[in-house]
């Protein structure tokens, strides 16, 4: 063991471990003193927050590149007992300095469908943005090498919502259901529950004694909000006060399951239900109520 002279007295060290700890502490002290010279990862006044805590927000984390680009890392949905994974739902809120130009980059878009690798980067030609989460406008995106997509925008205010398509949330469905319930030509029945216990409703328009019956199902995949906008429009059109709608209702009874994957929509998923099941697969066998109660119902 080394010996050290300290204040004129000999002191026998506790060994090399003691010296190692002393050197580490001294190095940390020097780094702390020099910390002001190290640039912050996110410069003050630029990015305030990335909020993914609200209804239907996409799970994600982010970091900031040296050039100030905000890199968004979407979290994958994973299918049970298969290599299939999906990250394509985008719905988040940016907080940043008003007027500041921002550049977002979505970096992990390599999904797996039916065991085959694929990417959504070629599909992301545009995203939508909104200041209030209700009124949306489209903004073009830019493809960059190595499977990435960038979105350049300027902050109109302190916060801005960014989404892949105009969102349709559980709260939007509840408003539609409440409106339809006031119409005597509509019947709404709960046929079962999701994995997490949310009611699954069938909306019926027309008389069951009509010559033909049609079943429509929307939102098996949580990111596909367009399906909800379509079936909402169909129901509203069937309830119009004109002869064309009345004639259709005489010939057809329409049953609509407006949101098959409520759990996925609520948590901002992309493809699978809460137990890792793709509700748009395995139609060649009866649905397993333990894995896909939505399809079993």
Coordinates of N, CA and C in Angstrom, one line a residue, residues 1-5 10-20 22:
X1 N 0.8 -1.2 0.0 CA 0.0 0.0 0.0 C 0.9 1.2 0.0
X2 N 0.4 2.3 -0.7 CA 1.2 3.5 -0.7 C 1.2 4.2 0.7
X3 N 2.2 5.0 0.9 CA 2.2 5.9 2.1 C 2.1 7.3 1.7
X4 N 1.5 8.2 2.4 CA 1.3 9.6 2.1 C 1.7 10.4 3.2
X5 N 2.5 11.5 2.9 CA 2.9 12.5 4.0 C 1.9 13.6 4.0
X10 N 2.9 10.9 8.9 CA 2.7 9.8 8.0 C 1.3 9.3 8.2
X11 N 0.7 9.0 7.0 CA -0.7 8.5 7.1 C -0.8 7.3 6.1
X12 N -1.1 6.2 6.7 CA -1.2 5.0 5.9 C -2.6 4.9 5.2
X13 N -2.6 4.9 3.9 CA -3.9 5.0 3.2 C -4.7 3.7 3.4
X14 N -6.0 3.8 3.1 CA -6.9 2.6 3.2 C -6.8 1.8 1.9
X15 N -5.9 2.1 1.0 CA -5.7 1.3 -0.1 C -6.0 2.0 -1.4
X16 N -5.9 1.3 -2.5 CA -6.1 2.0 -3.8 C -7.5 2.4 -4.0
X17 N -8.5 1.8 -3.4 CA -9.9 2.2 -3.5 C -10.1 3.6 -3.0
X18 N -9.4 3.9 -1.9 CA -9.5 5.3 -1.3 C -9.0 6.3 -2.3
X19 N -7.8 6.0 -2.9 CA -7.3 7.0 -3.9 C -8.2 7.1 -5.1
X20 N -8.8 6.0 -5.5 CA -9.7 6.1 -6.7 C -10.9 6.9 -6.4
X22 N -11.1 9.4 -4.2 CA -10.6 10.8 -4.1 C -10.5 11.4 -5.5

